[in-house]
Short mmCIF file of C-alpha atoms in Angstrom, two decimals:
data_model
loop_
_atom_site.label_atom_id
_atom_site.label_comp_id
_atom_site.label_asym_id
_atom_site.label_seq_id
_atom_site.Cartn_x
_atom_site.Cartn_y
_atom_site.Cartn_z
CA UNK A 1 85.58 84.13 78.63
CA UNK A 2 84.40 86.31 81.29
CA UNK A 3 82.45 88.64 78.89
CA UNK A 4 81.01 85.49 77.17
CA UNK A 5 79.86 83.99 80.41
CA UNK A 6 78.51 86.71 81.79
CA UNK A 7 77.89 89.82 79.40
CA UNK A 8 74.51 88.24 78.38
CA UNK A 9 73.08 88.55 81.60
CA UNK A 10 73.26 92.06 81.22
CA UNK A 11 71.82 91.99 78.29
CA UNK A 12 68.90 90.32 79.62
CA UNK A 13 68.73 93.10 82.49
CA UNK A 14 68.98 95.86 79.94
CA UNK A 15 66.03 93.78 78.04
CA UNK A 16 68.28 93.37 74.44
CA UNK A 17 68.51 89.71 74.98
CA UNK A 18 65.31 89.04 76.90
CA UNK A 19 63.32 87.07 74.30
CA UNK A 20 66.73 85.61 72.70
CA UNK A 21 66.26 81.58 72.30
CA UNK A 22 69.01 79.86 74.54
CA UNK A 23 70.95 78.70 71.48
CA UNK A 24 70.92 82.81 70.28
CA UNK A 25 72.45 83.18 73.91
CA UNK A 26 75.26 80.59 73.69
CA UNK A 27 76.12 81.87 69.79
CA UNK A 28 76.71 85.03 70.75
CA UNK A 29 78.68 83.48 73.80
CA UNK A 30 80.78 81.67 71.58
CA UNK A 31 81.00 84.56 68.89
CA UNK A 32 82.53 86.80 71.86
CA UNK A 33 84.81 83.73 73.39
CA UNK A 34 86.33 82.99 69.42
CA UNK A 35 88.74 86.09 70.39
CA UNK A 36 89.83 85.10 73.41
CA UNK A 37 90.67 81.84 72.45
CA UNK A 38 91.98 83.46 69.37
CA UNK A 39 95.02 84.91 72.56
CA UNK A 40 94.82 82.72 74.82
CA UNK A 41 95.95 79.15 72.85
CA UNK A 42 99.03 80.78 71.02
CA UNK A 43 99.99 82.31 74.47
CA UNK A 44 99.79 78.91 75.84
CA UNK A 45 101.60 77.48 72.95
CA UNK A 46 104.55 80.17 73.37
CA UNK A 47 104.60 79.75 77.00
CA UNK A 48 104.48 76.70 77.91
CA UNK A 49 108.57 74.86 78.96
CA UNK A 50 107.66 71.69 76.14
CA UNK A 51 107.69 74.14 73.46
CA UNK A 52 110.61 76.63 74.70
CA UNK A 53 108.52 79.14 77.01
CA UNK A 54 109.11 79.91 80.69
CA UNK A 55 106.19 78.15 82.07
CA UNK A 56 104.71 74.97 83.06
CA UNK A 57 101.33 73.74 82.61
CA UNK A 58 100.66 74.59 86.29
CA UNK A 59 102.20 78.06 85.89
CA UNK A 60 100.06 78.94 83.18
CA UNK A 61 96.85 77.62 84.49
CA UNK A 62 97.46 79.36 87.61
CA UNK A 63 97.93 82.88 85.23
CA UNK A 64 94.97 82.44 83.66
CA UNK A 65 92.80 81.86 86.52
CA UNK A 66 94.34 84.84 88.28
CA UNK A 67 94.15 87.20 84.92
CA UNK A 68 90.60 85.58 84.61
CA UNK A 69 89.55 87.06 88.14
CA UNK A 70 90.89 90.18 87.81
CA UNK A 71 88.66 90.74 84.64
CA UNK A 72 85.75 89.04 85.99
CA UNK A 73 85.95 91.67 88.80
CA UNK A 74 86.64 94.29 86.60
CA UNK A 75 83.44 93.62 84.19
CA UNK A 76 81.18 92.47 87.40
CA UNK A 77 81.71 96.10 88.03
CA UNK A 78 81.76 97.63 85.03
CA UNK A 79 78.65 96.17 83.84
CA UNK A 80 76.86 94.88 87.00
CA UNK A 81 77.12 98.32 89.24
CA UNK A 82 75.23 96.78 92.18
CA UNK A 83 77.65 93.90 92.83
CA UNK A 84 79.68 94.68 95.50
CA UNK A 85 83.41 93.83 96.44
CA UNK A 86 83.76 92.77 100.04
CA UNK A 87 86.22 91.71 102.50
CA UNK A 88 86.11 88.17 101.93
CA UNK A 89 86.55 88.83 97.95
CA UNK A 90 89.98 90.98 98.99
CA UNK A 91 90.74 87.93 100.95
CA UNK A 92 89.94 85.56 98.19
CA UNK A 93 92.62 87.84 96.25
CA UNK A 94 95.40 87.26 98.37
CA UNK A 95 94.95 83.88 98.49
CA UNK A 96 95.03 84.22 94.66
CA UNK A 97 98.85 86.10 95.35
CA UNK A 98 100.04 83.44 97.84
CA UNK A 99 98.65 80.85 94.83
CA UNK A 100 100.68 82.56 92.58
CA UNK A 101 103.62 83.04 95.36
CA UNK A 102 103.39 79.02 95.92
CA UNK A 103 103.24 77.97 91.86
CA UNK A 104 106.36 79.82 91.24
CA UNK A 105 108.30 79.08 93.98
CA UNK A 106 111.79 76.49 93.63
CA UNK A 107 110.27 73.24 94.95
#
């Protein structure tokens, strides 16, 4: 979702997508997002404790957001070279880890 989200702003910097109507912008969103979703709902479905996984619906929410951050930060600077990473991000991280820590912890 990152890449669908955010991808066409490059595009727009680089000038492909500058003129592109807004409903051009979100079908080529959607076009990109069709293969993420086409992952992420039979991971879900495999997953998840109701259908035999390992995980609850709290434990795989919290995965996602945390494997969606890490590629958001990835492709932020990948394909957006002048975003920076600072010290609040690397503490926005760890509070990601202690997030994780807390979700999977024996209550």
């Amino acid at each position: 979702m990152t890449l669908a989200w955010y991808g066409h702003l490059r595009l727009q910097e680089t000038g492909i997508s500058k003129g592109w109507p807004l409903i051009g912008v979100i079908a080529f969103s959607w076009g990109i997002a069709f293969f993420e979703y086409c992952c992420q709902v039979p991971a879900n479905r495999i997953g998840f404790r109701g259908n035999g996984g390992l995980y609850s619906l709290v434990q795989l929410k919290v995965i996602q957001e945390v494997i969606s951050l890490i590629i958001f930060s990835l492709i932020a600077n990948i394909l957006f070279q002048h975003q920076e990473l600072h010290w609040n991000h690397a503490a926005a991280f760890l509070c990601l880890i202690a997030a994780v820590y807390f979700v999977f912890m024996k209550p």
